[in-house]
Coordinates of N, CA and C in Angstrom, one line a residue:
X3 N 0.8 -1.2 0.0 CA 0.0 0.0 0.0 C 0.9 1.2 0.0
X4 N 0.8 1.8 -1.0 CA 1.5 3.3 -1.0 C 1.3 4.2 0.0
X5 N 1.5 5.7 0.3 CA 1.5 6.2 1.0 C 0.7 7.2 0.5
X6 N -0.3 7.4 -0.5 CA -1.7 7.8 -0.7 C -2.7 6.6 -0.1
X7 N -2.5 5.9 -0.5 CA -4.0 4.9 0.1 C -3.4 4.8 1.4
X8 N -2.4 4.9 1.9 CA -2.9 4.8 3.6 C -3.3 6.0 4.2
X9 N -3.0 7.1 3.5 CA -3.4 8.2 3.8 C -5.1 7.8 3.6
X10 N -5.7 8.0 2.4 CA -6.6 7.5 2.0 C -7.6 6.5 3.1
X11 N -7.4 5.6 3.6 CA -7.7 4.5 4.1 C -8.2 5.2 5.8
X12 N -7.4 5.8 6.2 CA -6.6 6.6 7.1 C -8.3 7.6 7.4
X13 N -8.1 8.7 5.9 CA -9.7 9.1 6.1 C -11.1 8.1 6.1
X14 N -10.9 7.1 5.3 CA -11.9 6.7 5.4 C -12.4 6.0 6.9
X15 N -11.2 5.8 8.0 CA -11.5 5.5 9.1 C -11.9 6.5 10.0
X16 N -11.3 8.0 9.4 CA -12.0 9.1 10.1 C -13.6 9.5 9.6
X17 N -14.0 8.8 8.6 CA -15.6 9.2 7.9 C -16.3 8.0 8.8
X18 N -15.6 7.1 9.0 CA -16.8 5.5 9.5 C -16.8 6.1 11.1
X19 N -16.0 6.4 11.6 CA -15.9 7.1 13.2 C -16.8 8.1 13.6
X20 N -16.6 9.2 12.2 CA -17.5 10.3 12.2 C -17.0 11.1 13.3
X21 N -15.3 11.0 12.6 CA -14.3 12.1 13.4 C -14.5 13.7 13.2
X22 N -14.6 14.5 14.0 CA -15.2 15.8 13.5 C -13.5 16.6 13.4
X23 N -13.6 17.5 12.3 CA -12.3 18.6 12.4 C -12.6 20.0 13.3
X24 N -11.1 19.8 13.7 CA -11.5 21.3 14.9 C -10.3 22.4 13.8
X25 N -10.6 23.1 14.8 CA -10.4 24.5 14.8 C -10.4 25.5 16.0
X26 N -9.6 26.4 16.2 CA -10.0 27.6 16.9 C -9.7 28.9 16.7
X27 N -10.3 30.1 16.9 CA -10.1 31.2 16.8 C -9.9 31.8 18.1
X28 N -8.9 32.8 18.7 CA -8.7 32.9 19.5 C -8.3 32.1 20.7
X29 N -9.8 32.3 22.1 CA -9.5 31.2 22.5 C -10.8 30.4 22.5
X30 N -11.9 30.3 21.6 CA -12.5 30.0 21.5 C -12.4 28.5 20.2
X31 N -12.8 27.6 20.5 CA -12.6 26.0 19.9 C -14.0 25.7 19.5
X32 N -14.1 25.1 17.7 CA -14.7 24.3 17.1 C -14.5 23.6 16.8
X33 N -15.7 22.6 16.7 CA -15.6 21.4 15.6 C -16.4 21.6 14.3
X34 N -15.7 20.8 13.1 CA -16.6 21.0 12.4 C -17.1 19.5 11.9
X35 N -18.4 19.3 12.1 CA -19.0 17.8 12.1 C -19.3 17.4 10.9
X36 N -19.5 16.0 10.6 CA -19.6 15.2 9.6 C -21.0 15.8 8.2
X37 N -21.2 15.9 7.4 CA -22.9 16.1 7.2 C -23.5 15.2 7.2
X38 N -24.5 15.5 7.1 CA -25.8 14.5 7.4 C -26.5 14.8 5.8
X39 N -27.4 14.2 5.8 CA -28.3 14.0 4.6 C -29.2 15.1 4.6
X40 N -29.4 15.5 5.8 CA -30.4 16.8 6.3 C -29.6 18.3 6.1
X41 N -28.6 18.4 7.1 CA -27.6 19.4 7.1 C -26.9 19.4 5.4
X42 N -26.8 18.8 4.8 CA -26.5 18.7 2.9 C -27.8 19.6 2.2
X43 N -28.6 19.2 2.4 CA -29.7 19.4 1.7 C -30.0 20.9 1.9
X44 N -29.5 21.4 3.6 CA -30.2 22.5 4.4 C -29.2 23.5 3.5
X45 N -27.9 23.2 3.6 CA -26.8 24.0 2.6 C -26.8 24.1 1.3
X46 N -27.3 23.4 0.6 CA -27.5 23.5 -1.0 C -27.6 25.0 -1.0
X47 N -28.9 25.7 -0.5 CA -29.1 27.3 -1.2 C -27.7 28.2 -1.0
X48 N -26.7 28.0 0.4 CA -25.8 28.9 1.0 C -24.8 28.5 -0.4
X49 N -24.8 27.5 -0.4 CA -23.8 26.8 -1.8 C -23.9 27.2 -3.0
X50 N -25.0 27.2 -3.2 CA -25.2 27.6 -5.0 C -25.5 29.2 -4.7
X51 N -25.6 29.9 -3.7 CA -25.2 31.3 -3.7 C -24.1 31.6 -3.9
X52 N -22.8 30.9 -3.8 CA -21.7 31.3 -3.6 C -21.2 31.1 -5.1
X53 N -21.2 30.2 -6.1 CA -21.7 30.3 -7.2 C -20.0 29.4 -7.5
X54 N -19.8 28.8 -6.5 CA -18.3 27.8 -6.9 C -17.8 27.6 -8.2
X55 N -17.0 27.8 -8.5 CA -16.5 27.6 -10.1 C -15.4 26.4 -9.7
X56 N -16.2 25.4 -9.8 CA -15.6 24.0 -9.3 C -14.3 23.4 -10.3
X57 N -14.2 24.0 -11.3 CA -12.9 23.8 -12.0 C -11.7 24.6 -11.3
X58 N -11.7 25.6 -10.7 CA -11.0 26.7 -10.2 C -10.7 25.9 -8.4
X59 N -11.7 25.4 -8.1 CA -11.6 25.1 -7.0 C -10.5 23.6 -6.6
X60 N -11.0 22.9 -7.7 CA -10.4 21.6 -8.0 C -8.1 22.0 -8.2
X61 N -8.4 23.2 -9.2 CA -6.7 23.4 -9.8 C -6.2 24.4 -8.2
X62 N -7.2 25.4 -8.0 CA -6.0 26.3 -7.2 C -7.6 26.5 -5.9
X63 N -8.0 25.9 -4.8 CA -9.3 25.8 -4.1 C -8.2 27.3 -3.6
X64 N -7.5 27.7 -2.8 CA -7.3 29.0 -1.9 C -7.9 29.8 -3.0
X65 N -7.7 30.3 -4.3 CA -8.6 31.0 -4.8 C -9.5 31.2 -5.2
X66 N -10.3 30.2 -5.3 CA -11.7 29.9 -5.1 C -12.4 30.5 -3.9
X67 N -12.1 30.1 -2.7 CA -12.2 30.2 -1.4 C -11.9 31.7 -1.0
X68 N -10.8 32.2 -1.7 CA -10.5 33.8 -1.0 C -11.2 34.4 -1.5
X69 N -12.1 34.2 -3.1 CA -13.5 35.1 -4.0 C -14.3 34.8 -2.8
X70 N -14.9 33.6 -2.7 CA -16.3 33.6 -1.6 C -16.3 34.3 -0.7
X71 N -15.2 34.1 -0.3 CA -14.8 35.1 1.5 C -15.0 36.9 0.9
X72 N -14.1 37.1 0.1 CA -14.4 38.5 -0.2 C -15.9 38.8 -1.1
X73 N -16.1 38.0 -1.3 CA -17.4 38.7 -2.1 C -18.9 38.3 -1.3
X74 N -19.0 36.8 -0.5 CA -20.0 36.5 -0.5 C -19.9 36.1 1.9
X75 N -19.1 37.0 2.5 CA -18.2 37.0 4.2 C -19.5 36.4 4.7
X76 N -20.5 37.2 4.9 CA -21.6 36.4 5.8 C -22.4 35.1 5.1
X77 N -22.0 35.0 3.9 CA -23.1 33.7 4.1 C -21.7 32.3 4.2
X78 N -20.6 32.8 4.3 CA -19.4 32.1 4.3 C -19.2 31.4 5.7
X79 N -19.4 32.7 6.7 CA -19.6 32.5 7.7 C -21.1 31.5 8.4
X80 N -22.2 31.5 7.6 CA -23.0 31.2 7.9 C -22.8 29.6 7.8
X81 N -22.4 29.6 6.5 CA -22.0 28.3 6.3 C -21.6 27.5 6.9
X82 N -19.8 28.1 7.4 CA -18.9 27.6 8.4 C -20.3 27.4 10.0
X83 N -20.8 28.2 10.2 CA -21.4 27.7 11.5 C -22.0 27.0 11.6
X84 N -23.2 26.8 10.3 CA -23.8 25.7 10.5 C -22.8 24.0 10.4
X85 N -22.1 24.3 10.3 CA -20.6 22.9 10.2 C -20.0 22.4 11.2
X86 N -20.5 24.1 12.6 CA -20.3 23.3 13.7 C -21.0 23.1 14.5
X87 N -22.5 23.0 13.8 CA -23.7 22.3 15.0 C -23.9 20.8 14.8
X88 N -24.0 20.7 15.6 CA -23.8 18.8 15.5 C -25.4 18.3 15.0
X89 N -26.0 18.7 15.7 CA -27.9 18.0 16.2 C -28.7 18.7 15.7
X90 N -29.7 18.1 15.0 CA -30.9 19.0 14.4 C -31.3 19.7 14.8
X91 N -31.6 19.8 16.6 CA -32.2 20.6 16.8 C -31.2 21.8 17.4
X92 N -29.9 21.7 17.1 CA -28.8 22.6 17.1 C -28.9 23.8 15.6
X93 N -28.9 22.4 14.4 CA -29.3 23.1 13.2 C -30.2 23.9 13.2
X94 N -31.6 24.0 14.0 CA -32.8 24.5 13.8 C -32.9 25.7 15.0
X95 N -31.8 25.8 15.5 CA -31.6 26.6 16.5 C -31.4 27.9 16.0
X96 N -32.3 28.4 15.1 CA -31.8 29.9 14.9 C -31.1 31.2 15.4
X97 N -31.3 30.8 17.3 CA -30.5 32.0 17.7 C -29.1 31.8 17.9
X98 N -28.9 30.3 17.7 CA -27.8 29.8 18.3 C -26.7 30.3 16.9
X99 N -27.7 29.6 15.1 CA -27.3 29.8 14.1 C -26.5 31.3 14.3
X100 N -27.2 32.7 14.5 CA -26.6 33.6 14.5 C -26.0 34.1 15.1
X101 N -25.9 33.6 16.4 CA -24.5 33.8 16.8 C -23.6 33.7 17.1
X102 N -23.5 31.8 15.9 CA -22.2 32.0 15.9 C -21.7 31.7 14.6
X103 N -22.8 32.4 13.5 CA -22.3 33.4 12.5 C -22.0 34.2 13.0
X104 N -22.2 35.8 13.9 CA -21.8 36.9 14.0 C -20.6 36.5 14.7
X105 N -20.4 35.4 15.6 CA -18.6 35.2 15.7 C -17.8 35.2 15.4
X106 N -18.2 34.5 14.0 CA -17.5 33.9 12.9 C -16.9 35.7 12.5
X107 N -18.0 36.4 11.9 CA -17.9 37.5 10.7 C -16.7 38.2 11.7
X108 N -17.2 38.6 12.5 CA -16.4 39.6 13.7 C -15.0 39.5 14.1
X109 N -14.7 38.0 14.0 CA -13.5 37.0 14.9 C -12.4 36.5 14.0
X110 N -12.8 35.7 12.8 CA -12.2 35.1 11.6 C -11.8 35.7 10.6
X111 N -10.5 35.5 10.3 CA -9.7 36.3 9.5 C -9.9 36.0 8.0
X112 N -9.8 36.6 7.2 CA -9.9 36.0 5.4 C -9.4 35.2 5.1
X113 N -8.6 34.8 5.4 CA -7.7 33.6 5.2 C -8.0 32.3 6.1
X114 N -7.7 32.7 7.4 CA -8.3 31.3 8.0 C -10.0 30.8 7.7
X115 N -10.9 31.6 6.8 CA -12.2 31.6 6.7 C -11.8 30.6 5.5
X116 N -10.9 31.5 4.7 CA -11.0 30.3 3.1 C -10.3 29.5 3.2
X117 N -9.6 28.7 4.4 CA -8.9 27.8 4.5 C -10.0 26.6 5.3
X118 N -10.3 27.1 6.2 CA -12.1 26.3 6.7 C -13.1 26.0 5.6
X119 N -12.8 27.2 4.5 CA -13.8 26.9 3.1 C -13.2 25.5 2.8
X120 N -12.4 25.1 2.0 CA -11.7 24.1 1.1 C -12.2 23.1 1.8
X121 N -11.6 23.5 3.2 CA -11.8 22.0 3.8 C -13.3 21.8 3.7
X122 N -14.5 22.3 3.9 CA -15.8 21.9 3.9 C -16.5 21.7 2.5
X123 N -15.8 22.8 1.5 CA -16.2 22.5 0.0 C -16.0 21.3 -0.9
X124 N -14.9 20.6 0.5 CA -14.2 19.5 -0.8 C -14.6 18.0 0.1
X125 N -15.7 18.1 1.0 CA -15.9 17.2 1.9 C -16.4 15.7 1.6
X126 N -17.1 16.0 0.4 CA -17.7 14.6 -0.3 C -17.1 14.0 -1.0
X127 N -16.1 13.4 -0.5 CA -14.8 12.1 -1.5 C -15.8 10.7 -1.0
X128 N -16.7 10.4 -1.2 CA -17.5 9.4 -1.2 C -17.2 8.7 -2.1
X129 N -16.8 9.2 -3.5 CA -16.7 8.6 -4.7 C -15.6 8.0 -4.5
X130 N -14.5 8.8 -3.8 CA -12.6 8.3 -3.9 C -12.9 7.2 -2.7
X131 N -13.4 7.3 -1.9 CA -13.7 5.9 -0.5 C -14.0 4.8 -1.3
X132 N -15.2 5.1 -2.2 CA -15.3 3.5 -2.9 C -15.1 3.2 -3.8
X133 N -14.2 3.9 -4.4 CA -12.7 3.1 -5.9 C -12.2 2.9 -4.7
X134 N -11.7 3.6 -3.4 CA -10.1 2.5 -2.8 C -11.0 1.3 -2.3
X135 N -12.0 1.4 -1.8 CA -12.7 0.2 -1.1 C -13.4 -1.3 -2.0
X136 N -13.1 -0.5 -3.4 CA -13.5 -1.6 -4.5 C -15.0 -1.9 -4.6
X137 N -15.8 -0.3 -4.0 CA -16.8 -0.7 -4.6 C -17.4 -0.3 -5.3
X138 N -17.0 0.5 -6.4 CA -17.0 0.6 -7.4 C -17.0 -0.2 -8.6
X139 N -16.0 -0.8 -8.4 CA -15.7 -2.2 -9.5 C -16.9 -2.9 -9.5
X140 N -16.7 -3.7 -7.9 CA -18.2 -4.4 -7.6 C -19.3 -4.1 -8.3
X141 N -19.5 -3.0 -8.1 CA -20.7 -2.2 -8.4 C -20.9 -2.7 -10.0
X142 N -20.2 -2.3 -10.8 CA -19.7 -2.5 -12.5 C -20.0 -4.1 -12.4
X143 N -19.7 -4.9 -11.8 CA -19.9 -6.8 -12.1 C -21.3 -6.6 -12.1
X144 N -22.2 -6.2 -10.5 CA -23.1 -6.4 -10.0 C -24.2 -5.9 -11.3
X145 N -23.8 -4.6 -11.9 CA -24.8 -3.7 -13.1 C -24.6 -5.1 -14.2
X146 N -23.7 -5.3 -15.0 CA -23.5 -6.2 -16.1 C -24.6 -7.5 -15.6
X147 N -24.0 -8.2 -14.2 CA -25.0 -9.6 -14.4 C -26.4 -9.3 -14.2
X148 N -26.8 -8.3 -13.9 CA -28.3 -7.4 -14.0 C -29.0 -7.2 -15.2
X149 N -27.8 -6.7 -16.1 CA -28.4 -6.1 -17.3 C -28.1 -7.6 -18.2
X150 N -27.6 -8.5 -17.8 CA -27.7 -9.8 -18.7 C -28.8 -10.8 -18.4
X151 N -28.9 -10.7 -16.8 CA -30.4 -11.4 -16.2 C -31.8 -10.6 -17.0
X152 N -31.6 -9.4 -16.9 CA -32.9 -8.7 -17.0 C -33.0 -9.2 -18.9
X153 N -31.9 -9.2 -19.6 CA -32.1 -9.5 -20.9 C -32.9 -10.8 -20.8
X154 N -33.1 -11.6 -20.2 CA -33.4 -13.3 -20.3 C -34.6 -13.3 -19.2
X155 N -35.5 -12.2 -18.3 CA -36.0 -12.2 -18.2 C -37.3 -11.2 -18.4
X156 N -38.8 -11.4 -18.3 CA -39.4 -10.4 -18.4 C -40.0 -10.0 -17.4
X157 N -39.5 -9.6 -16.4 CA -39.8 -8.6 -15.0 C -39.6 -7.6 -15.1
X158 N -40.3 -6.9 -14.8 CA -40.1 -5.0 -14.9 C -39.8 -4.5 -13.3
X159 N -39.4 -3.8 -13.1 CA -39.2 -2.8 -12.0 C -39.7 -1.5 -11.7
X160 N -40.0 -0.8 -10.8 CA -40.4 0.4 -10.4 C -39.9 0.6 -9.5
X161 N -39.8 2.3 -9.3 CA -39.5 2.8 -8.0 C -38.1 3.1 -7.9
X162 N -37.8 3.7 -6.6 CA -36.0 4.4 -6.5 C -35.8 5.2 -7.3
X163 N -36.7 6.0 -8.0 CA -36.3 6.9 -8.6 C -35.8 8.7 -8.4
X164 N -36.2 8.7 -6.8 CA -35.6 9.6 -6.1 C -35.1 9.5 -4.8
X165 N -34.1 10.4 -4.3 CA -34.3 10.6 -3.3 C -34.3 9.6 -1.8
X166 N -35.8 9.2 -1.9 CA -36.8 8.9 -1.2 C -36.6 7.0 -1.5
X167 N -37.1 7.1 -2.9 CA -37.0 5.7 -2.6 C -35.8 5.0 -3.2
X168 N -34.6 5.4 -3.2 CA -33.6 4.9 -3.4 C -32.6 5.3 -2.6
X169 N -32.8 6.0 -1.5 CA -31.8 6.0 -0.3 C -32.7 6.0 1.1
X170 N -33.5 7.0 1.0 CA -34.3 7.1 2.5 C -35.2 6.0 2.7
X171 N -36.1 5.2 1.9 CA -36.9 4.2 1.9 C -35.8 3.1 2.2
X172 N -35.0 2.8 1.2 CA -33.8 1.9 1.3 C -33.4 1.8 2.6
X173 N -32.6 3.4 3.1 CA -31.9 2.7 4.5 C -33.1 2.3 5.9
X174 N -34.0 3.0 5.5 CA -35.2 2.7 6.6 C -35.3 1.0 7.0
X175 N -36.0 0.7 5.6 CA -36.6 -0.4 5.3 C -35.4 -1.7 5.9
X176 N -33.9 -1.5 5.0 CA -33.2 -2.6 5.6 C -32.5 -2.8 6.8
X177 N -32.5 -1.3 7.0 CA -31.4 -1.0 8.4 C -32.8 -1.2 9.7
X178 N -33.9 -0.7 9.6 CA -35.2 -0.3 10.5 C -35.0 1.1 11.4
X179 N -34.2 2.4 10.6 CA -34.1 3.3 11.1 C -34.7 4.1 10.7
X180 N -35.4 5.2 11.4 CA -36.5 6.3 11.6 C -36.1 6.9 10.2
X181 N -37.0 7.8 9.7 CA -36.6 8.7 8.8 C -35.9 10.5 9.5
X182 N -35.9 10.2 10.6 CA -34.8 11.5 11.4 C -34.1 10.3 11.3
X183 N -33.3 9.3 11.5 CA -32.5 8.9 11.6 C -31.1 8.7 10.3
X184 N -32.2 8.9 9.8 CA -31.3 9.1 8.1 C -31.0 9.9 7.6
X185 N -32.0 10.9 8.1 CA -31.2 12.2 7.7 C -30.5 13.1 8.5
X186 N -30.5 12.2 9.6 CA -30.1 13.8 10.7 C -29.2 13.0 11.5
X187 N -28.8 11.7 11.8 CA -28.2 10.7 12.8 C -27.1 10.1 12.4
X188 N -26.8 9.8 10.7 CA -25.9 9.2 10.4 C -25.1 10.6 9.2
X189 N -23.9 10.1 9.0 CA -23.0 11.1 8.3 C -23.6 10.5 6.8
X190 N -23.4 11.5 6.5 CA -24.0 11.3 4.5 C -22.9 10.3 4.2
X191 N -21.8 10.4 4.0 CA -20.7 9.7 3.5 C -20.8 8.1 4.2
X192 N -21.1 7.9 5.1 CA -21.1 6.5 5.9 C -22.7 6.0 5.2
X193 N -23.6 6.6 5.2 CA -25.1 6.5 4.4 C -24.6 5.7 3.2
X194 N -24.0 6.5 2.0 CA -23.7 6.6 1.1 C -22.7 5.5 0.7
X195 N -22.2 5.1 1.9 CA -20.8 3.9 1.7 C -21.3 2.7 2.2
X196 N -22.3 2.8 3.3 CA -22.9 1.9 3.3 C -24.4 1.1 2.4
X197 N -24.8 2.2 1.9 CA -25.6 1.5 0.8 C -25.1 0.8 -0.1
X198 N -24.4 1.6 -1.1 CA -23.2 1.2 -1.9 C -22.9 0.1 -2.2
X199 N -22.3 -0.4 -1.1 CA -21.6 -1.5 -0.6 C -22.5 -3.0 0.0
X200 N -24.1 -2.5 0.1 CA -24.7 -3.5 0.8 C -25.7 -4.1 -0.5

C-alpha cells in the first residue's frame, strides 16, 4: 500500500468514526461535524449562492475560497457555523445559528475563513472511498450480471427513482431506522458507503 491509500484509508477511518475537524479562533474551539443528509440538503441554497466555479476550485481551491470570502463573508460564515452544529435541533436553532455566524464574521480572519472553506467545499470524497474500497468495481460486475439477467427475463421494475426511494426508503426499510435517523443521525458519506456497498 503506498502512502496515498494509507493516507486515504486513514480518512476513510475518520468518515466511519465520524471524526469531527477542529479548529479555533482565538481562545474559542470548534468542531466541524460530519454532514448529514439533512444538514446537505439544508446548505445546498448557502452553496449555490456562492456560485463555486468548481474547475478553479479543483486546480487552485485557496482561490476559489479567498473570492467567496471576499465577495459573499456572511453567508461564508454562515456556512462555516452551520458545520459546527452537530444535532438537528442545534441546526434548527436559529439563535444559536446567528451567533455563531456573527462570531465567525467579527473573529475570523480571510484567510483562515477560506482555509475552513476548502476543507468543507471538498468534503464529499464518497466517490474516492469506494474506488479505494473496490466498490466501485463491484458495483460495475453487480450492473453487467443485472443487465444480462434482465435480458433473459421479463420482470419489470419500479421505483427508487428519487431521493426517497432509493436511499431514504432503502436505509429505513433494511437497516429499521427512523426517517430523522437518516437524515439527521448518520454522516451522509457512511449513508452513502454503506448502501453502496450493501
Amino acid at each position: 500500500m503506498n502512502e496515498n491509500n494509507a493516507q486515504v484509508m486513514m480518512d476513510i477511518a475518520d468518515a466511519l468514526i465520524e471524526r469531527p475537524q477542529g479548529f479555533s479562533i482565538g481562545e474559542e474551539h470548534f468542531y466541524l461535524y460530519p454532514v448529514t443528509l439533512g444538514k446537505m440538503y439544508l446548505l445546498q441554497r448557502i452553496v449555490a449562492g456562492f456560485e463555486v466555479n468548481n474547475s478553479i476550485l479543483q486546480h487552485n481551491p485557496y482561490v476559489e475560497a479567498i473570492r467567496i470570502v471576499k465577495t459573499k463573508r456572511d453567508d461564508a460564515c454562515r456556512y462555516v457555523a452551520y458545520h459546527t452544529l452537530r444535532t438537528k435541533k442545534e441546526v434548527f436553532d436559529n439563535h444559536l445559528v446567528e451567533k455563531r455566524t456573527k462570531f465567525l464574521i467579527e473573529n475570523v480572519d480571510d484567510d483562515s475563513l477560506a482555509e475552513i472553506l476548502i476543507v468543507l467545499l471538498g468534503f464529499d470524497r464518497t466517490a474516492e472511498f469506494m474506488k479505494e474500497l473496490g466498490i466501485i468495481a463491484e458495483n460495475k460486475r453487480y450492473a453487467k450480471a443485472c443487465n444480462a439477467k434482465s435480458e433473459d427475463s421479463s420482470t419489470i421494475s419500479f421505483g427508487g427513482v428519487s431521493i426517497y426511494g432509493n436511499l431514504i426508503d432503502f436505509a429505513c426499510e433494511r437497516y429499521g431506522w427512523t426517517l430523522d435517523y437518516v437524515v439527521w443521525g448518520i454522516s451522509y458519506v457512511n449513508l452513502q458507503l454503506m448502501l453502496a456497498d450493501s
